[in-house]
Amino acid sequence: MFERPRGTNDWGPDDMAKRRFVESAFVRTAESFGFREIQTPLFESLDLFAAKSGPGVVEELYAFKDKGGRDLALRPEFTASILRFYVAELRSLPKPVKVYCYGPAFRYEEPQKGRYREFGQVDVEIIGGATLPSDAEVLALAVGTMHAIGLTAIRARIGHIGMLRAYLPFGPADQAKVLHALDKKNFPMLDEELARLQRPELADPLKRLVALHGDASVLDQAKDLLGGKGAEAFDYLRALAAQLAAYGVSPAEYEFDMGVVRGLDYYTGMVFELDSPNLGAEKQVGGGGAYTLAEVFGGEPVFQTGVALGVDRLVLAAEAEGVFGPPQRIDAYVVPIGESTRSRAVEILTALRAAGLRADIDLVGRGPSKNLDYANAAGARYAILVGERELKAEKVGLRNMASGEQREVPVGLLAEEIRKA
Ligand code: HAM
């Protein structure tokens, strides 16, 4: 009858359990780092994203007019909204402001596995901290979230867009176009832009620069390539790496990569991307770095840095690494034997739920053996058989669904017995 819009997904119970697992690993990690949750609207005025997100993202916006004729867009990410909120209302909080949020974001992209038009992001931002410790904190949070999920194949690629901006002798609009070509590694587009800007001689060093990646020695090679320009950036990255060690981020988990340009326009300093090398084409599970948006939105200049990770891709990465156990099961499935026991069965069910157990009951009126089949299919750990005769002694049958063992247990001890197992 109706089809889902292209690039969207329905998530069934097993999918949702995985998505919530990933989100809660993020929330736990962010809270342990002292971040606090905020929420911003799902749609914003179009200008907010058009201002500074860059050509890549603006082309992908879901933009529309509302009935009042206002130009709006579904959020393609959180950072612009958070900085709008910061400038308008959060400015007076003690610095640094450390906030997190998560939820769906929307980009009109060509869908494929791991790339959707509606996707989940988790995001943190630090506003008003000192540069180096804040960048290190954000990187450690991103890697820490992947650890908390149970991922071991982690590759952070760390670069510095400040050094590229310092090297490119163009105004912001032209710089954005050149950076866009470099981000996409689209060298014909790069040649074209540099020809248009009458600086074709920059093509060769730029192509060689963005190909540089590896250990700290690439920082020296990059410095040579740029004729000593942007030297502070390379020293900065070395100092950053030293901090990462203290956070327990292993050198095997990151490399320097001069080709990290990022698809969004607001970055000005350290930038990084996180890969899960097990995934195919869409292996980039996260990205972030230092940026300037508060100024653009009318605030005072403060240091801003953050990261977002893609929930869909983290789930795929966790599946690829076999992180997920069997789907979550219910603890107890209550089977009333005969209509006369139904009220008592519901009381027992309610007591189990109140005791914090996941408990369910027959809603169809099946016979006991059909009910046991259902309990089995639903993955219940226990079936509780509520029979008239047993109830007279305030007892029920407790059946272990895995072993098939069944015994009588006093109603008052039921929750404890199930929890003990
Ligand atoms: P981003 O690199 O555009 O950065 O997105 C972050 C992550 O969101 C990506 O690495 C990817 O995992 C996921 N993602 C993006 N687009 C899609 C898609 N179409 N389908 C599935 N997943 C996707 C940002 O959004 C910045 N706001 C990050 C940031 C925060 N920078 C500073 N603070």
Short mmCIF file of C-alpha atoms and ligand atoms in Angstrom, two decimals:
data_model
loop_
_atom_site.label_atom_id
_atom_site.label_comp_id
_atom_site.label_asym_id
_atom_site.label_seq_id
_atom_site.Cartn_x
_atom_site.Cartn_y
_atom_site.Cartn_z
CA MET A 1 0.00 0.00 0.00
CA PHE A 2 2.41 2.66 1.21
CA GLU A 3 6.16 2.59 1.00
CA ARG A 4 8.66 4.20 3.31
CA PRO A 5 10.27 7.32 1.88
CA ARG A 6 13.59 6.47 0.23
CA GLY A 7 16.54 6.57 2.63
CA THR A 8 14.42 6.05 5.76
CA ASN A 9 14.19 2.92 7.90
CA ASP A 10 11.76 1.06 10.10
CA TRP A 11 13.51 -0.41 13.09
CA GLY A 12 12.07 -3.57 14.65
CA PRO A 13 12.47 -4.58 18.31
CA ASP A 14 15.85 -6.30 17.84
CA ASP A 15 17.18 -3.31 15.85
CA MET A 16 15.94 -0.88 18.47
CA ALA A 17 17.61 -2.86 21.26
CA LYS A 18 20.92 -2.43 19.39
CA ARG A 19 20.36 1.26 18.73
CA ARG A 20 19.46 1.92 22.38
CA PHE A 21 22.50 -0.07 23.50
CA VAL A 22 24.75 2.17 21.39
CA GLU A 23 23.03 5.35 22.55
CA SER A 24 23.17 4.35 26.19
CA ALA A 25 26.90 3.51 25.91
CA PHE A 26 27.33 7.05 24.58
CA VAL A 27 25.17 8.64 27.30
CA ARG A 28 27.06 6.74 30.02
CA THR A 29 30.40 7.82 28.62
CA ALA A 30 29.36 11.45 28.07
CA GLU A 31 27.94 11.67 31.62
CA SER A 32 31.12 10.13 33.02
CA PHE A 33 33.04 12.93 31.24
CA GLY A 34 30.82 15.55 32.90
CA PHE A 35 28.72 16.45 29.84
CA ARG A 36 25.05 17.33 30.43
CA GLU A 37 22.15 16.63 28.11
CA ILE A 38 20.30 19.29 26.16
CA GLN A 39 17.77 19.18 23.34
CA THR A 40 17.19 21.46 20.36
CA PRO A 41 14.40 21.40 17.74
CA LEU A 42 14.23 18.88 14.92
CA PHE A 43 13.77 21.76 12.48
CA GLU A 44 15.29 25.21 12.45
CA SER A 45 15.24 28.26 10.22
CA LEU A 46 16.95 27.44 6.95
CA ASP A 47 19.43 30.31 7.40
CA LEU A 48 20.98 28.65 10.45
CA PHE A 49 22.34 25.80 8.36
CA ALA A 50 22.87 27.81 5.20
CA ALA A 51 25.12 30.22 7.15
CA LYS A 52 28.07 27.99 7.80
CA SER A 53 27.50 24.34 7.02
CA GLY A 54 29.17 24.58 3.61
CA PRO A 55 28.20 23.61 0.07
CA GLY A 56 28.13 19.85 0.73
CA VAL A 57 25.55 20.01 3.49
CA VAL A 58 23.43 22.85 2.05
CA GLU A 59 22.77 20.83 -1.11
CA GLU A 60 21.55 18.00 1.11
CA LEU A 61 19.14 19.97 3.28
CA TYR A 62 15.52 18.98 3.67
CA ALA A 63 14.20 22.51 3.31
CA PHE A 64 10.55 23.53 3.23
CA LYS A 65 8.18 26.42 3.82
CA ASP A 66 5.67 26.19 6.66
CA LYS A 67 2.12 27.54 6.43
CA GLY A 68 3.34 30.93 7.62
CA GLY A 69 5.75 31.10 4.69
CA ARG A 70 8.84 30.64 6.89
CA ASP A 71 11.86 28.92 5.33
CA LEU A 72 12.75 25.97 7.53
CA ALA A 73 14.97 22.90 7.32
CA LEU A 74 15.20 19.58 9.13
CA ARG A 75 18.46 19.51 11.07
CA PRO A 76 21.31 17.84 9.15
CA GLU A 77 23.40 17.79 12.38
CA PHE A 78 23.38 19.25 15.90
CA THR A 79 26.33 21.62 16.09
CA ALA A 80 24.72 24.69 14.49
CA SER A 81 21.59 24.32 16.67
CA ILE A 82 23.64 23.91 19.83
CA LEU A 83 25.70 27.01 19.09
CA ARG A 84 22.53 29.00 18.32
CA PHE A 85 21.18 27.87 21.71
CA TYR A 86 24.49 28.68 23.38
CA VAL A 87 24.62 32.23 22.00
CA ALA A 88 20.96 32.88 22.85
CA GLU A 89 20.75 31.31 26.32
CA LEU A 90 23.61 29.16 27.58
CA ARG A 91 26.27 31.85 27.47
CA SER A 92 25.89 32.72 31.14
CA LEU A 93 26.67 29.16 32.32
CA PRO A 94 30.10 28.66 33.90
CA LYS A 95 32.72 27.80 31.27
CA PRO A 96 33.43 25.45 29.78
CA VAL A 97 29.90 24.56 28.74
CA LYS A 98 29.90 20.79 28.11
CA VAL A 99 26.71 19.47 26.54
CA TYR A 100 25.54 16.38 24.70
CA CYS A 101 22.49 15.39 22.71
CA TYR A 102 21.34 12.64 20.39
CA GLY A 103 18.54 11.87 17.99
CA PRO A 104 17.68 11.80 14.30
CA ALA A 105 19.22 14.05 11.65
CA PHE A 106 18.33 14.40 7.97
CA ARG A 107 20.38 14.75 4.81
CA TYR A 108 19.23 14.28 1.23
CA GLU A 109 22.01 11.86 0.23
CA GLU A 110 22.17 8.92 -2.14
CA PRO A 111 21.16 6.06 0.17
CA GLN A 112 23.23 2.91 0.57
CA LYS A 113 24.16 0.61 3.44
CA GLY A 114 25.17 2.88 6.35
CA ARG A 115 24.08 6.04 4.55
CA TYR A 116 20.50 7.13 4.97
CA ARG A 117 18.38 10.24 4.57
CA GLU A 118 17.24 9.91 8.17
CA PHE A 119 19.99 8.73 10.49
CA GLY A 120 20.91 8.84 14.17
CA GLN A 121 23.67 10.95 15.65
CA VAL A 122 25.12 11.33 19.12
CA ASP A 123 26.94 14.61 19.68
CA VAL A 124 28.99 16.51 22.27
CA GLU A 125 30.24 20.08 22.25
CA ILE A 126 32.68 21.90 24.55
CA ILE A 127 32.34 25.68 24.46
CA GLY A 128 34.72 28.03 26.23
CA GLY A 129 37.47 25.64 27.31
CA ALA A 130 41.16 26.02 26.57
CA THR A 131 42.11 24.70 23.15
CA LEU A 132 44.38 21.72 23.72
CA PRO A 133 42.68 20.13 26.75
CA SER A 134 39.24 20.55 25.15
CA ASP A 135 40.27 18.98 21.84
CA ALA A 136 41.87 16.09 23.75
CA GLU A 137 38.75 15.63 25.87
CA VAL A 138 36.51 15.45 22.78
CA LEU A 139 38.76 12.94 21.02
CA ALA A 140 38.96 10.82 24.18
CA LEU A 141 35.17 10.94 24.55
CA ALA A 142 34.71 9.74 20.97
CA VAL A 143 37.16 6.86 21.33
CA GLY A 144 35.80 6.14 24.83
CA THR A 145 32.28 5.81 23.44
CA MET A 146 33.51 3.22 20.95
CA HIS A 147 35.27 1.36 23.78
CA ALA A 148 32.08 1.46 25.87
CA ILE A 149 30.17 -0.15 23.00
CA GLY A 150 32.78 -2.90 22.98
CA LEU A 151 34.43 -1.97 19.68
CA THR A 152 38.11 -2.73 19.26
CA ALA A 153 38.72 -1.90 15.59
CA ILE A 154 39.08 1.87 15.90
CA ARG A 155 40.95 4.24 13.65
CA ALA A 156 40.97 7.95 14.41
CA ARG A 157 42.51 10.11 11.69
CA ILE A 158 43.63 13.45 13.04
CA GLY A 159 44.40 16.50 10.91
CA HIS A 160 44.35 20.27 11.13
CA ILE A 161 42.28 22.47 8.90
CA GLY A 162 43.83 25.67 10.30
CA MET A 163 47.04 24.76 8.53
CA LEU A 164 45.14 24.35 5.23
CA ARG A 165 43.26 27.59 5.69
CA ALA A 166 46.53 29.42 6.40
CA TYR A 167 48.00 27.97 3.21
CA LEU A 168 45.08 28.84 0.90
CA PRO A 169 45.31 32.52 -0.12
CA PHE A 170 41.59 32.90 -0.84
CA GLY A 171 38.52 34.51 0.68
CA PRO A 172 36.09 32.35 2.67
CA ALA A 173 33.78 31.45 -0.25
CA ASP A 174 36.60 30.35 -2.55
CA GLN A 175 38.39 28.61 0.30
CA ALA A 176 35.19 26.63 0.95
CA LYS A 177 35.08 25.48 -2.67
CA VAL A 178 38.71 24.36 -2.68
CA LEU A 179 38.28 22.60 0.68
CA HIS A 180 35.13 20.89 -0.60
CA ALA A 181 37.10 19.48 -3.55
CA LEU A 182 39.87 18.34 -1.18
CA ASP A 183 37.36 16.76 1.20
CA LYS A 184 35.84 14.75 -1.64
CA LYS A 185 39.37 14.02 -2.98
CA ASN A 186 37.90 15.23 -6.26
CA PHE A 187 41.11 16.30 -8.03
CA PRO A 188 39.51 17.34 -11.35
CA MET A 189 37.27 19.67 -9.32
CA LEU A 190 40.33 20.89 -7.40
CA ASP A 191 42.25 21.63 -10.64
CA GLU A 192 39.24 23.45 -12.00
CA GLU A 193 38.82 25.63 -8.91
CA LEU A 194 42.52 26.49 -8.71
CA ALA A 195 42.57 27.33 -12.43
CA ARG A 196 39.59 29.60 -11.92
CA LEU A 197 41.40 31.25 -9.00
CA GLN A 198 44.56 31.54 -11.13
CA ARG A 199 46.67 29.57 -8.68
CA PRO A 200 47.15 26.24 -10.54
CA GLU A 201 50.60 25.77 -8.99
CA LEU A 202 48.95 25.02 -5.64
CA ALA A 203 47.39 21.83 -6.99
CA ASP A 204 50.50 19.68 -6.74
CA PRO A 205 51.50 20.44 -3.12
CA LEU A 206 47.86 20.19 -2.03
CA LYS A 207 47.41 16.77 -3.63
CA ARG A 208 50.61 15.54 -2.02
CA LEU A 209 49.65 17.05 1.32
CA VAL A 210 46.25 15.38 1.56
CA ALA A 211 47.83 12.01 0.75
CA LEU A 212 50.06 12.19 3.84
CA HIS A 213 49.04 9.98 6.75
CA GLY A 214 50.79 7.90 9.40
CA ASP A 215 52.78 8.50 12.58
CA ALA A 216 54.22 11.82 13.77
CA SER A 217 56.82 11.80 10.98
CA VAL A 218 54.13 12.92 8.51
CA LEU A 219 53.90 16.17 10.45
CA ASP A 220 57.47 17.01 9.43
CA GLN A 221 56.82 16.03 5.82
CA ALA A 222 53.72 18.21 5.77
CA LYS A 223 55.63 21.14 7.24
CA ASP A 224 58.26 20.82 4.48
CA LEU A 225 55.58 20.62 1.80
CA LEU A 226 53.93 23.82 2.97
CA GLY A 227 57.29 25.62 3.10
CA GLY A 228 57.13 25.99 6.87
CA LYS A 229 53.63 27.51 6.84
CA GLY A 230 51.23 26.42 9.54
CA ALA A 231 54.11 25.21 11.75
CA GLU A 232 52.11 25.82 14.96
CA ALA A 233 49.48 23.38 13.76
CA PHE A 234 51.97 20.55 13.54
CA ASP A 235 53.43 21.26 16.99
CA TYR A 236 49.88 21.39 18.29
CA LEU A 237 49.06 17.94 16.93
CA ARG A 238 52.18 16.52 18.58
CA ALA A 239 51.13 17.98 21.93
CA LEU A 240 47.61 16.63 21.43
CA ALA A 241 48.94 13.12 20.87
CA ALA A 242 50.83 13.33 24.16
CA GLN A 243 47.56 14.12 25.95
CA LEU A 244 45.77 11.23 24.26
CA ALA A 245 48.26 8.82 25.78
CA ALA A 246 47.26 10.02 29.25
CA TYR A 247 43.61 9.35 28.40
CA GLY A 248 44.46 5.74 27.57
CA VAL A 249 43.94 6.16 23.82
CA SER A 250 46.47 3.80 22.29
CA PRO A 251 48.74 4.95 19.42
CA ALA A 252 47.34 1.97 17.48
CA GLU A 253 43.97 3.70 17.56
CA TYR A 254 44.93 6.87 15.70
CA GLU A 255 47.13 8.31 13.02
CA PHE A 256 47.81 11.77 11.67
CA ASP A 257 46.11 12.37 8.36
CA MET A 258 46.63 15.61 6.48
CA GLY A 259 43.74 14.66 4.20
CA VAL A 260 41.04 15.13 6.86
CA VAL A 261 39.22 18.18 5.55
CA ARG A 262 35.65 17.52 6.81
CA GLY A 263 32.45 18.14 4.91
CA LEU A 264 31.25 21.04 7.06
CA ASP A 265 32.45 24.58 6.61
CA TYR A 266 32.83 25.80 10.16
CA TYR A 267 36.04 24.02 11.21
CA THR A 268 39.08 26.14 11.93
CA GLY A 269 41.50 24.02 13.95
CA MET A 270 42.17 20.38 14.75
CA VAL A 271 39.82 18.08 12.82
CA PHE A 272 39.39 14.35 13.01
CA GLU A 273 37.41 11.43 11.67
CA LEU A 274 36.84 8.03 13.22
CA ASP A 275 36.69 4.89 11.15
CA SER A 276 35.60 1.40 11.94
CA PRO A 277 37.91 -0.40 9.48
CA ASN A 278 35.63 -3.46 9.40
CA LEU A 279 32.89 -1.59 7.57
CA GLY A 280 32.76 -1.18 3.82
CA ALA A 281 32.29 2.07 1.94
CA GLU A 282 30.61 3.90 4.82
CA LYS A 283 33.21 3.15 7.46
CA GLN A 284 33.36 6.64 8.92
CA VAL A 285 31.55 6.35 12.23
CA GLY A 286 32.31 9.82 13.51
CA GLY A 287 33.92 13.16 12.96
CA GLY A 288 34.55 16.46 14.65
CA GLY A 289 37.04 19.10 15.59
CA ALA A 290 37.50 22.75 16.53
CA TYR A 291 35.31 25.34 14.86
CA THR A 292 34.00 28.91 15.07
CA LEU A 293 30.22 29.28 15.03
CA ALA A 294 29.44 31.35 18.15
CA GLU A 295 30.94 34.42 16.41
CA VAL A 296 28.87 33.79 13.28
CA PHE A 297 25.73 33.72 15.42
CA GLY A 298 26.58 36.98 17.21
CA GLY A 299 28.38 35.67 20.29
CA GLU A 300 31.84 36.47 21.65
CA PRO A 301 34.73 34.41 20.36
CA VAL A 302 35.31 31.40 22.61
CA PHE A 303 36.99 28.12 21.80
CA GLN A 304 34.53 25.53 20.44
CA THR A 305 35.13 21.89 19.70
CA GLY A 306 32.96 18.80 19.41
CA VAL A 307 32.23 15.50 17.76
CA ALA A 308 29.29 13.55 16.37
CA LEU A 309 29.10 9.80 15.89
CA GLY A 310 26.60 8.07 13.60
CA VAL A 311 24.34 5.63 15.46
CA ASP A 312 23.54 3.59 12.33
CA ARG A 313 27.21 3.05 11.57
CA LEU A 314 28.12 2.29 15.18
CA VAL A 315 25.45 -0.42 15.15
CA LEU A 316 26.86 -1.86 11.91
CA ALA A 317 30.37 -1.75 13.39
CA ALA A 318 29.19 -3.51 16.54
CA GLU A 319 27.46 -6.17 14.44
CA ALA A 320 30.63 -6.66 12.39
CA GLU A 321 32.61 -7.20 15.60
CA GLY A 322 29.99 -9.52 17.12
CA VAL A 323 29.41 -7.24 20.09
CA PHE A 324 25.69 -7.95 20.51
CA GLY A 325 24.56 -10.97 22.51
CA PRO A 326 21.23 -12.69 21.89
CA PRO A 327 18.27 -10.29 21.80
CA GLN A 328 16.95 -9.17 25.19
CA ARG A 329 14.45 -11.65 26.59
CA ILE A 330 11.55 -11.32 28.96
CA ASP A 331 12.15 -12.78 32.41
CA ALA A 332 8.78 -14.35 33.00
CA TYR A 333 5.73 -15.28 30.96
CA VAL A 334 2.64 -15.84 33.08
CA VAL A 335 0.24 -18.58 31.97
CA PRO A 336 -3.18 -18.60 33.68
CA ILE A 337 -4.60 -22.10 33.59
CA GLY A 338 -8.34 -21.64 33.21
CA GLU A 339 -10.27 -18.32 33.31
CA SER A 340 -10.81 -18.68 37.07
CA THR A 341 -7.12 -18.03 37.77
CA ARG A 342 -6.85 -14.98 35.52
CA SER A 343 -7.26 -12.24 38.16
CA ARG A 344 -4.76 -13.89 40.47
CA ALA A 345 -2.38 -14.38 37.51
CA VAL A 346 -2.61 -10.65 36.72
CA GLU A 347 -1.82 -9.82 40.37
CA ILE A 348 1.24 -12.07 40.22
CA LEU A 349 2.26 -10.46 36.91
CA THR A 350 1.86 -6.99 38.41
CA ALA A 351 3.97 -7.91 41.44
CA LEU A 352 6.74 -9.27 39.17
CA ARG A 353 6.70 -6.05 37.12
CA ALA A 354 6.77 -3.95 40.30
CA ALA A 355 9.82 -5.97 41.38
CA GLY A 356 11.62 -4.72 38.25
CA LEU A 357 11.34 -7.90 36.20
CA ARG A 358 10.25 -7.98 32.56
CA ALA A 359 7.04 -9.94 32.73
CA ASP A 360 4.28 -10.66 30.22
CA ILE A 361 1.02 -12.61 30.22
CA ASP A 362 -1.18 -14.48 27.78
CA LEU A 363 -3.53 -11.99 26.07
CA VAL A 364 -5.03 -14.46 23.62
CA GLY A 365 -6.57 -17.10 25.88
CA ARG A 366 -4.45 -20.00 24.62
CA GLY A 367 -4.30 -23.35 26.36
CA PRO A 368 -1.25 -24.17 28.52
CA SER A 369 0.73 -26.08 25.89
CA LYS A 370 0.22 -23.42 23.16
CA ASN A 371 1.20 -20.84 25.76
CA LEU A 372 4.45 -22.65 26.48
CA ASP A 373 5.20 -22.68 22.74
CA TYR A 374 4.63 -18.94 22.69
CA ALA A 375 6.82 -18.38 25.77
CA ASN A 376 9.55 -20.31 24.02
CA ALA A 377 9.25 -18.29 20.81
CA ALA A 378 9.21 -15.04 22.79
CA GLY A 379 12.48 -16.06 24.44
CA ALA A 380 11.07 -16.02 27.97
CA ARG A 381 13.50 -17.28 30.62
CA TYR A 382 10.69 -18.63 32.79
CA ALA A 383 7.04 -19.55 32.41
CA ILE A 384 4.85 -19.11 35.50
CA LEU A 385 2.01 -21.61 35.48
CA VAL A 386 -0.89 -20.36 37.58
CA GLY A 387 -3.19 -23.31 38.37
CA GLU A 388 -6.16 -23.46 40.70
CA ARG A 389 -4.83 -26.34 42.79
CA GLU A 390 -1.39 -24.74 43.36
CA LEU A 391 -2.97 -21.36 44.15
CA LYS A 392 -4.85 -22.91 47.07
CA ALA A 393 -1.41 -23.38 48.70
CA GLU A 394 -0.30 -19.88 47.47
CA LYS A 395 2.07 -21.55 45.04
CA VAL A 396 2.69 -21.49 41.27
CA GLY A 397 4.66 -23.64 38.82
CA LEU A 398 8.02 -22.10 37.84
CA ARG A 399 9.29 -23.59 34.60
CA ASN A 400 12.81 -22.96 33.36
CA MET A 401 12.30 -22.63 29.62
CA ALA A 402 15.88 -23.57 28.71
CA SER A 403 16.07 -26.79 30.74
CA GLY A 404 12.37 -27.65 30.92
CA GLU A 405 12.76 -28.17 34.70
CA GLN A 406 9.60 -27.23 36.62
CA ARG A 407 8.97 -26.87 40.35
CA GLU A 408 6.46 -25.34 42.71
CA VAL A 409 7.41 -22.02 44.28
CA PRO A 410 5.52 -19.93 46.90
CA VAL A 411 4.04 -16.83 45.21
CA GLY A 412 5.81 -14.58 47.74
CA LEU A 413 9.24 -15.92 46.74
CA LEU A 414 8.71 -15.90 42.99
CA ALA A 415 10.47 -12.62 42.09
CA GLU A 416 13.44 -13.52 44.26
CA GLU A 417 13.73 -16.99 42.71
CA ILE A 418 13.72 -15.55 39.20
CA ARG A 419 16.19 -12.85 40.06
CA LYS A 420 18.51 -15.35 41.77
CA ALA A 421 18.77 -17.38 38.58
P1 HAM B 1 29.64 14.65 10.17
O1 HAM B 1 30.98 14.06 9.88
O2 HAM B 1 28.93 15.33 9.07
O3 HAM B 1 29.87 15.65 11.37
O4 HAM B 1 28.69 13.54 10.76
C1 HAM B 1 29.11 12.75 11.87
C2 HAM B 1 28.76 11.30 11.64
O5 HAM B 1 27.36 11.16 11.36
C3 HAM B 1 29.43 10.67 10.42
O6 HAM B 1 30.75 10.28 10.72
C4 HAM B 1 28.52 9.48 10.16
O7 HAM B 1 28.85 8.39 11.01
C5 HAM B 1 27.16 10.02 10.54
N1 HAM B 1 26.43 10.36 9.33
C6 HAM B 1 26.49 11.51 8.62
N2 HAM B 1 25.67 11.46 7.56
C7 HAM B 1 25.07 10.25 7.59
C8 HAM B 1 24.11 9.57 6.77
N3 HAM B 1 23.57 10.16 5.68
N4 HAM B 1 23.71 8.32 7.11
C9 HAM B 1 24.23 7.71 8.21
N5 HAM B 1 25.13 8.31 9.01
C10 HAM B 1 25.56 9.54 8.72
C11 HAM B 1 28.88 16.41 11.94
O8 HAM B 1 27.72 16.22 11.77
C12 HAM B 1 29.40 17.47 12.89
N6 HAM B 1 28.23 18.18 13.46
C13 HAM B 1 30.26 16.88 13.98
C14 HAM B 1 30.75 17.91 14.96
C15 HAM B 1 30.25 18.12 16.20
N7 HAM B 1 31.72 18.78 14.76
C16 HAM B 1 31.84 19.54 15.82
N8 HAM B 1 30.95 19.16 16.70
#
